[in-house]
């Protein structure tokens, strides 16, 4: 599908055909695109739990204000952002050294910036980068004919406990994935336009 069409036709879908499943092959294809998402320091500190088991989806729905689409989607993705960055950072730096775009001195600065990051900063990075990965997931899904809905309304601690998610991970968002049932796609919600969302050069200067 053309990029503009993917972006313009995506909707949050909350009515799924419960008989149509998402295969392992489709998941693989989706996450091969998700991995291309940009991230600060190229940290890629996102991880995803894919939930397809009906009982587990029920538990997720319970933790998400009983939202029906969380229960009925073919798969629900729990998007996590790690705050334990050093293991990844070392590997990324070594790869860059091998490819000639980093030297040992810059590696030391890179690692020390990460080591010295505050908990607030680590949390912000986890949310920033994982949210971008979620956007890639949603658009890649649309491109493959798979509908989705991002879910932000859930009880973090319930999800953490039920899915045994360690404390060093922020639980950023859930994403339902599945096939639209036969109903027409939901109407597009109103959108604020160019003049409303863009300032030129400084705040308050409107196009
Ligand atoms: C961060 C975030 C949290 C959201 N949380 C929920 C949610 O908990 N339940 C839900 O049904 N939709 C949720 N949505 C979907 C929004 O309601 C939806 O994206 C918005 O109304 C625009 O509609 P559209 O996605 O169809 O264009 C969320 C979307 C985002 C980006």
PDB file of C-alpha atoms and ligand atoms in Angstrom:
ATOM      1  CA  UNK A   1       0.000   0.000   0.000  1.00  0.00           C
ATOM      2  CA  UNK A   2       1.195   3.513  -0.618  1.00  0.00           C
ATOM      3  CA  UNK A   3       2.469   5.265   2.499  1.00  0.00           C
ATOM      4  CA  UNK A   4      -0.112   8.092   2.341  1.00  0.00           C
ATOM      5  CA  UNK A   5      -2.918   5.580   1.998  1.00  0.00           C
ATOM      6  CA  UNK A   6      -1.651   3.588   4.972  1.00  0.00           C
ATOM      7  CA  UNK A   7      -1.519   6.708   7.140  1.00  0.00           C
ATOM      8  CA  UNK A   8      -4.854   8.131   5.968  1.00  0.00           C
ATOM      9  CA  UNK A   9      -6.856   4.926   6.123  1.00  0.00           C
ATOM     10  CA  UNK A  10      -5.642   3.638   9.497  1.00  0.00           C
ATOM     11  CA  UNK A  11      -8.301   3.739  12.197  1.00  0.00           C
ATOM     12  CA  UNK A  12      -8.428   2.416  15.724  1.00  0.00           C
ATOM     13  CA  UNK A  13     -10.464  -0.743  15.257  1.00  0.00           C
ATOM     14  CA  UNK A  14     -12.435  -2.113  18.180  1.00  0.00           C
ATOM     15  CA  UNK A  15     -14.569  -4.768  16.435  1.00  0.00           C
ATOM     16  CA  UNK A  16     -12.657  -7.834  15.380  1.00  0.00           C
ATOM     17  CA  UNK A  17     -13.481 -10.992  13.479  1.00  0.00           C
ATOM     18  CA  UNK A  18     -12.639 -13.431  16.252  1.00  0.00           C
ATOM     19  CA  UNK A  19     -12.321 -16.340  13.810  1.00  0.00           C
ATOM     20  CA  UNK A  20      -9.417 -14.810  11.876  1.00  0.00           C
ATOM     21  CA  UNK A  21      -6.060 -15.318  13.522  1.00  0.00           C
ATOM     22  CA  UNK A  22      -2.685 -13.687  13.149  1.00  0.00           C
ATOM     23  CA  UNK A  23      -0.056 -16.266  12.279  1.00  0.00           C
ATOM     24  CA  UNK A  24       3.504 -16.604  13.526  1.00  0.00           C
ATOM     25  CA  UNK A  25       4.679 -15.672  10.017  1.00  0.00           C
ATOM     26  CA  UNK A  26       2.727 -12.423  10.095  1.00  0.00           C
ATOM     27  CA  UNK A  27       4.087 -11.588  13.536  1.00  0.00           C
ATOM     28  CA  UNK A  28       7.610 -12.168  12.269  1.00  0.00           C
ATOM     29  CA  UNK A  29       7.011  -9.889   9.283  1.00  0.00           C
ATOM     30  CA  UNK A  30       5.534  -7.175  11.498  1.00  0.00           C
ATOM     31  CA  UNK A  31       8.355  -7.155  13.998  1.00  0.00           C
ATOM     32  CA  UNK A  32      11.013  -7.232  11.262  1.00  0.00           C
ATOM     33  CA  UNK A  33       9.643  -3.782  10.354  1.00  0.00           C
ATOM     34  CA  UNK A  34       9.218  -2.649  13.951  1.00  0.00           C
ATOM     35  CA  UNK A  35      12.916  -3.266  14.552  1.00  0.00           C
ATOM     36  CA  UNK A  36      13.729  -0.571  11.969  1.00  0.00           C
ATOM     37  CA  UNK A  37      12.210   2.160  14.180  1.00  0.00           C
ATOM     38  CA  UNK A  38      14.672   4.923  15.082  1.00  0.00           C
ATOM     39  CA  UNK A  39      15.661   5.274  18.739  1.00  0.00           C
ATOM     40  CA  UNK A  40      17.826   7.589  20.812  1.00  0.00           C
ATOM     41  CA  UNK A  41      21.439   6.329  20.849  1.00  0.00           C
ATOM     42  CA  UNK A  42      20.069   3.565  18.564  1.00  0.00           C
ATOM     43  CA  UNK A  43      19.254   1.844  21.822  1.00  0.00           C
ATOM     44  CA  UNK A  44      16.299  -0.238  20.563  1.00  0.00           C
ATOM     45  CA  UNK A  45      15.351  -0.924  24.155  1.00  0.00           C
ATOM     46  CA  UNK A  46      11.845  -2.091  23.286  1.00  0.00           C
ATOM     47  CA  UNK A  47      10.579  -5.600  23.865  1.00  0.00           C
ATOM     48  CA  UNK A  48       7.133  -7.003  23.209  1.00  0.00           C
ATOM     49  CA  UNK A  49       4.988  -9.706  24.744  1.00  0.00           C
ATOM     50  CA  UNK A  50       2.549 -11.075  22.174  1.00  0.00           C
ATOM     51  CA  UNK A  51      -0.550 -12.451  23.852  1.00  0.00           C
ATOM     52  CA  UNK A  52      -2.812 -14.773  21.852  1.00  0.00           C
ATOM     53  CA  UNK A  53      -3.999 -17.202  24.509  1.00  0.00           C
ATOM     54  CA  UNK A  54      -7.723 -16.441  25.213  1.00  0.00           C
ATOM     55  CA  UNK A  55      -7.369 -16.731  28.995  1.00  0.00           C
ATOM     56  CA  UNK A  56      -4.412 -14.396  29.012  1.00  0.00           C
ATOM     57  CA  UNK A  57      -6.238 -11.906  26.772  1.00  0.00           C
ATOM     58  CA  UNK A  58      -9.102 -12.044  29.264  1.00  0.00           C
ATOM     59  CA  UNK A  59      -6.665 -11.134  32.037  1.00  0.00           C
ATOM     60  CA  UNK A  60      -5.308  -8.267  29.950  1.00  0.00           C
ATOM     61  CA  UNK A  61      -8.820  -7.021  29.275  1.00  0.00           C
ATOM     62  CA  UNK A  62      -9.545  -7.165  33.025  1.00  0.00           C
ATOM     63  CA  UNK A  63      -6.465  -5.005  33.593  1.00  0.00           C
ATOM     64  CA  UNK A  64      -7.579  -2.631  30.830  1.00  0.00           C
ATOM     65  CA  UNK A  65     -10.920  -1.540  32.247  1.00  0.00           C
ATOM     66  CA  UNK A  66     -12.569  -4.614  30.698  1.00  0.00           C
ATOM     67  CA  UNK A  67     -12.201  -3.193  27.199  1.00  0.00           C
ATOM     68  CA  UNK A  68     -13.923  -5.703  24.918  1.00  0.00           C
ATOM     69  CA  UNK A  69     -11.517  -5.325  21.993  1.00  0.00           C
ATOM     70  CA  UNK A  70      -8.605  -6.335  24.228  1.00  0.00           C
ATOM     71  CA  UNK A  71     -10.382  -9.635  24.792  1.00  0.00           C
ATOM     72  CA  UNK A  72     -11.548 -10.113  21.194  1.00  0.00           C
ATOM     73  CA  UNK A  73      -8.476  -9.098  19.207  1.00  0.00           C
ATOM     74  CA  UNK A  74      -6.510 -11.932  17.666  1.00  0.00           C
ATOM     75  CA  UNK A  75      -3.372 -10.764  19.458  1.00  0.00           C
ATOM     76  CA  UNK A  76      -2.544  -8.121  22.021  1.00  0.00           C
ATOM     77  CA  UNK A  77       0.976  -6.769  22.179  1.00  0.00           C
ATOM     78  CA  UNK A  78       2.378  -5.488  25.470  1.00  0.00           C
ATOM     79  CA  UNK A  79       5.027  -2.921  24.521  1.00  0.00           C
ATOM     80  CA  UNK A  80       7.866  -2.636  27.032  1.00  0.00           C
ATOM     81  CA  UNK A  81      10.743  -0.206  27.293  1.00  0.00           C
ATOM     82  CA  UNK A  82      13.813  -1.365  29.182  1.00  0.00           C
ATOM     83  CA  UNK A  83      15.623   0.954  31.585  1.00  0.00           C
ATOM     84  CA  UNK A  84      18.633  -1.365  31.833  1.00  0.00           C
ATOM     85  CA  UNK A  85      20.557  -0.026  28.865  1.00  0.00           C
ATOM     86  CA  UNK A  86      24.193  -0.911  29.378  1.00  0.00           C
ATOM     87  CA  UNK A  87      24.196  -4.466  27.968  1.00  0.00           C
ATOM     88  CA  UNK A  88      22.674  -3.228  24.699  1.00  0.00           C
ATOM     89  CA  UNK A  89      24.790  -0.083  24.630  1.00  0.00           C
ATOM     90  CA  UNK A  90      28.007  -2.095  24.789  1.00  0.00           C
ATOM     91  CA  UNK A  91      26.959  -4.249  21.836  1.00  0.00           C
ATOM     92  CA  UNK A  92      25.849  -1.248  19.801  1.00  0.00           C
ATOM     93  CA  UNK A  93      29.088   0.615  20.484  1.00  0.00           C
ATOM     94  CA  UNK A  94      31.205  -2.427  19.556  1.00  0.00           C
ATOM     95  CA  UNK A  95      29.284  -2.792  16.295  1.00  0.00           C
ATOM     96  CA  UNK A  96      29.906   0.872  15.490  1.00  0.00           C
ATOM     97  CA  UNK A  97      33.602   0.527  16.288  1.00  0.00           C
ATOM     98  CA  UNK A  98      33.771  -2.471  13.944  1.00  0.00           C
ATOM     99  CA  UNK A  99      32.086  -0.437  11.209  1.00  0.00           C
ATOM    100  CA  UNK A 100      34.360   2.524  11.773  1.00  0.00           C
ATOM    101  CA  UNK A 101      31.788   5.060  12.967  1.00  0.00           C
ATOM    102  CA  UNK A 102      32.936   5.080  16.615  1.00  0.00           C
ATOM    103  CA  UNK A 103      36.252   4.877  18.405  1.00  0.00           C
ATOM    104  CA  UNK A 104      37.090   3.761  21.955  1.00  0.00           C
ATOM    105  CA  UNK A 105      37.061   7.354  23.278  1.00  0.00           C
ATOM    106  CA  UNK A 106      33.574   8.014  21.918  1.00  0.00           C
ATOM    107  CA  UNK A 107      32.422   4.653  23.209  1.00  0.00           C
ATOM    108  CA  UNK A 108      33.503   5.696  26.704  1.00  0.00           C
ATOM    109  CA  UNK A 109      31.491   8.946  26.442  1.00  0.00           C
ATOM    110  CA  UNK A 110      28.491   7.057  25.049  1.00  0.00           C
ATOM    111  CA  UNK A 111      28.548   4.534  27.876  1.00  0.00           C
ATOM    112  CA  UNK A 112      29.105   7.151  30.537  1.00  0.00           C
ATOM    113  CA  UNK A 113      26.129   9.232  29.285  1.00  0.00           C
ATOM    114  CA  UNK A 114      24.004   6.144  29.623  1.00  0.00           C
ATOM    115  CA  UNK A 115      25.453   5.146  32.998  1.00  0.00           C
ATOM    116  CA  UNK A 116      24.803   8.632  34.396  1.00  0.00           C
ATOM    117  CA  UNK A 117      21.233   8.946  33.148  1.00  0.00           C
ATOM    118  CA  UNK A 118      18.717   9.542  35.944  1.00  0.00           C
ATOM    119  CA  UNK A 119      15.741   7.280  36.534  1.00  0.00           C
ATOM    120  CA  UNK A 120      13.475  10.021  35.135  1.00  0.00           C
ATOM    121  CA  UNK A 121      15.548  10.202  31.971  1.00  0.00           C
ATOM    122  CA  UNK A 122      15.595   6.423  31.583  1.00  0.00           C
ATOM    123  CA  UNK A 123      11.837   6.367  31.974  1.00  0.00           C
ATOM    124  CA  UNK A 124      11.412   9.128  29.411  1.00  0.00           C
ATOM    125  CA  UNK A 125      13.662   7.318  26.906  1.00  0.00           C
ATOM    126  CA  UNK A 126      11.731   4.097  27.432  1.00  0.00           C
ATOM    127  CA  UNK A 127       8.460   5.849  26.728  1.00  0.00           C
ATOM    128  CA  UNK A 128       9.755   7.911  23.788  1.00  0.00           C
ATOM    129  CA  UNK A 129      11.433   5.085  21.937  1.00  0.00           C
ATOM    130  CA  UNK A 130       8.879   2.384  22.628  1.00  0.00           C
ATOM    131  CA  UNK A 131       6.018   4.674  21.585  1.00  0.00           C
ATOM    132  CA  UNK A 132       7.702   5.204  18.235  1.00  0.00           C
ATOM    133  CA  UNK A 133       8.070   1.448  17.825  1.00  0.00           C
ATOM    134  CA  UNK A 134       4.348   1.115  18.559  1.00  0.00           C
ATOM    135  CA  UNK A 135       3.605   3.588  15.769  1.00  0.00           C
ATOM    136  CA  UNK A 136       5.675   1.509  13.366  1.00  0.00           C
ATOM    137  CA  UNK A 137       3.796  -1.589  14.501  1.00  0.00           C
ATOM    138  CA  UNK A 138       0.416   0.011  13.876  1.00  0.00           C
ATOM    139  CA  UNK A 139       1.344   1.312  10.418  1.00  0.00           C
ATOM    140  CA  UNK A 140       3.090  -1.911   9.387  1.00  0.00           C
ATOM    141  CA  UNK A 141       0.002  -3.833  10.493  1.00  0.00           C
ATOM    142  CA  UNK A 142      -2.266  -1.582   8.437  1.00  0.00           C
ATOM    143  CA  UNK A 143      -0.035  -2.124   5.426  1.00  0.00           C
ATOM    144  CA  UNK A 144      -0.519  -5.885   5.866  1.00  0.00           C
ATOM    145  CA  UNK A 145      -4.305  -5.555   6.173  1.00  0.00           C
ATOM    146  CA  UNK A 146      -4.240  -6.011   9.943  1.00  0.00           C
ATOM    147  CA  UNK A 147      -6.209  -3.591  12.100  1.00  0.00           C
ATOM    148  CA  UNK A 148      -5.135  -2.319  15.474  1.00  0.00           C
ATOM    149  CA  UNK A 149      -5.973  -0.160  18.438  1.00  0.00           C
ATOM    150  CA  UNK A 150      -3.439   1.389  20.781  1.00  0.00           C
ATOM    151  CA  UNK A 151      -4.483   0.978  24.413  1.00  0.00           C
ATOM    152  CA  UNK A 152      -3.244   3.357  27.084  1.00  0.00           C
ATOM    153  CA  UNK A 153      -5.928   2.797  29.693  1.00  0.00           C
ATOM    154  CA  UNK A 154      -4.692  -0.126  31.757  1.00  0.00           C
ATOM    155  CA  UNK A 155      -3.518  -0.903  35.264  1.00  0.00           C
ATOM    156  CA  UNK A 156       0.252  -1.118  34.962  1.00  0.00           C
ATOM    157  CA  UNK A 157       0.784  -3.066  38.159  1.00  0.00           C
ATOM    158  CA  UNK A 158      -1.865  -5.665  37.280  1.00  0.00           C
ATOM    159  CA  UNK A 159      -0.229  -6.228  33.897  1.00  0.00           C
ATOM    160  CA  UNK A 160       3.214  -6.365  35.511  1.00  0.00           C
ATOM    161  CA  UNK A 161       2.126  -9.012  37.989  1.00  0.00           C
ATOM    162  CA  UNK A 162       0.081 -11.147  35.599  1.00  0.00           C
ATOM    163  CA  UNK A 163       2.767 -11.240  32.902  1.00  0.00           C
ATOM    164  CA  UNK A 164       5.728 -11.376  35.297  1.00  0.00           C
ATOM    165  CA  UNK A 165       7.340  -8.249  33.873  1.00  0.00           C
ATOM    166  CA  UNK A 166      10.501  -7.181  35.745  1.00  0.00           C
ATOM    167  CA  UNK A 167      10.654  -3.729  37.369  1.00  0.00           C
ATOM    168  CA  UNK A 168      13.369  -2.478  35.001  1.00  0.00           C
ATOM    169  CA  UNK A 169      10.811  -2.411  32.190  1.00  0.00           C
ATOM    170  CA  UNK A 170       8.312   0.397  31.673  1.00  0.00           C
ATOM    171  CA  UNK A 171       5.011  -1.001  30.427  1.00  0.00           C
ATOM    172  CA  UNK A 172       4.368   1.628  27.799  1.00  0.00           C
ATOM    173  CA  UNK A 173       1.297   0.662  25.793  1.00  0.00           C
ATOM    174  CA  UNK A 174      -0.826  -2.263  24.692  1.00  0.00           C
ATOM    175  CA  UNK A 175      -1.778  -2.749  21.046  1.00  0.00           C
ATOM    176  CA  UNK A 176      -4.645  -4.913  19.846  1.00  0.00           C
ATOM    177  CA  UNK A 177      -4.158  -6.595  16.477  1.00  0.00           C
ATOM    178  CA  UNK A 178      -6.711  -8.426  14.381  1.00  0.00           C
ATOM    179  CA  UNK A 179      -8.975  -8.406  11.387  1.00  0.00           C
ATOM    180  CA  UNK A 180     -11.855  -5.978  11.106  1.00  0.00           C
ATOM    181  CA  UNK A 181     -15.198  -7.708  11.289  1.00  0.00           C
ATOM    182  CA  UNK A 182     -17.495  -7.091   8.328  1.00  0.00           C
ATOM    183  CA  UNK A 183     -18.651  -3.664   9.538  1.00  0.00           C
ATOM    184  CA  UNK A 184     -17.408  -0.607   7.624  1.00  0.00           C
ATOM    185  CA  UNK A 185     -14.266   0.939   9.099  1.00  0.00           C
ATOM    186  CA  UNK A 186     -14.913   3.406  11.902  1.00  0.00           C
ATOM    187  CA  UNK A 187     -15.407   7.041  10.900  1.00  0.00           C
ATOM    188  CA  UNK A 188     -12.304   9.145  11.199  1.00  0.00           C
ATOM    189  CA  UNK A 189     -12.362  11.327  14.286  1.00  0.00           C
ATOM    190  CA  UNK A 190     -11.960  15.072  13.686  1.00  0.00           C
ATOM    191  CA  UNK A 191      -8.428  16.271  13.149  1.00  0.00           C
ATOM    192  CA  UNK A 192      -6.843  19.637  13.908  1.00  0.00           C
ATOM    193  CA  UNK A 193      -5.290  20.936  10.708  1.00  0.00           C
ATOM    194  CA  UNK A 194      -1.971  22.419   9.588  1.00  0.00           C
ATOM    195  CA  UNK A 195      -2.772  25.931  10.791  1.00  0.00           C
ATOM    196  CA  UNK A 196      -3.764  24.695  14.206  1.00  0.00           C
ATOM    197  CA  UNK A 197      -0.845  22.410  14.922  1.00  0.00           C
ATOM    198  CA  UNK A 198       2.082  24.167  13.233  1.00  0.00           C
ATOM    199  CA  UNK A 199       4.049  27.213  14.369  1.00  0.00           C
ATOM    200  CA  UNK A 200       6.680  28.588  12.031  1.00  0.00           C
ATOM    201  CA  UNK A 201      10.082  29.425  13.472  1.00  0.00           C
ATOM    202  CA  UNK A 202       8.819  30.277  16.983  1.00  0.00           C
ATOM    203  CA  UNK A 203       5.846  29.597  19.163  1.00  0.00           C
ATOM    204  CA  UNK A 204       2.799  31.643  18.200  1.00  0.00           C
ATOM    205  CA  UNK A 205       3.840  32.458  14.616  1.00  0.00           C
ATOM    206  CA  UNK A 206       1.119  30.804  12.615  1.00  0.00           C
ATOM    207  CA  UNK A 207       1.396  29.885   8.930  1.00  0.00           C
TER     208      UNK A 207
HETATM  209  C1  LIG B   1      -1.536   6.713  23.724  1.00  0.00           C
HETATM  210  C2  LIG B   1      -2.892   6.259  23.259  1.00  0.00           C
HETATM  211  C3  LIG B   1      -3.753   5.653  24.153  1.00  0.00           C
HETATM  212  C4  LIG B   1      -5.005   5.164  23.708  1.00  0.00           C
HETATM  213  N1  LIG B   1      -5.789   4.457  24.584  1.00  0.00           N
HETATM  214  C5  LIG B   1      -6.925   3.878  24.124  1.00  0.00           C
HETATM  215  C6  LIG B   1      -7.664   3.008  24.969  1.00  0.00           C
HETATM  216  O1  LIG B   1      -7.320   2.731  26.101  1.00  0.00           O
HETATM  217  N2  LIG B   1      -8.780   2.437  24.442  1.00  0.00           N
HETATM  218  C7  LIG B   1      -9.181   2.657  23.157  1.00  0.00           C
HETATM  219  O2  LIG B   1     -10.190   2.082  22.750  1.00  0.00           O
HETATM  220  N3  LIG B   1      -8.504   3.483  22.339  1.00  0.00           N
HETATM  221  C8  LIG B   1      -7.375   4.095  22.783  1.00  0.00           C
HETATM  222  N4  LIG B   1      -6.626   4.878  21.953  1.00  0.00           N
HETATM  223  C9  LIG B   1      -7.086   5.123  20.569  1.00  0.00           C
HETATM  224  C10 LIG B   1      -7.554   6.581  20.395  1.00  0.00           C
HETATM  225  O3  LIG B   1      -8.808   6.741  20.990  1.00  0.00           O
HETATM  226  C11 LIG B   1      -7.610   6.892  18.893  1.00  0.00           C
HETATM  227  O4  LIG B   1      -6.309   6.749  18.349  1.00  0.00           O
HETATM  228  C12 LIG B   1      -8.117   8.304  18.602  1.00  0.00           C
HETATM  229  O5  LIG B   1      -9.437   8.464  19.029  1.00  0.00           O
HETATM  230  C13 LIG B   1      -8.042   8.642  17.108  1.00  0.00           C
HETATM  231  O6  LIG B   1      -8.783   7.700  16.368  1.00  0.00           O
HETATM  232  P1  LIG B   1      -8.104   6.811  15.208  1.00  0.00           P
HETATM  233  O7  LIG B   1      -6.974   6.047  15.832  1.00  0.00           O
HETATM  234  O8  LIG B   1      -9.200   5.918  14.694  1.00  0.00           O
HETATM  235  O9  LIG B   1      -7.602   7.747  14.157  1.00  0.00           O
HETATM  236  C14 LIG B   1      -5.400   5.358  22.359  1.00  0.00           C
HETATM  237  C15 LIG B   1      -4.519   5.976  21.467  1.00  0.00           C
HETATM  238  C16 LIG B   1      -3.283   6.402  21.891  1.00  0.00           C
HETATM  239  C17 LIG B   1      -2.331   7.006  20.882  1.00  0.00           C
END
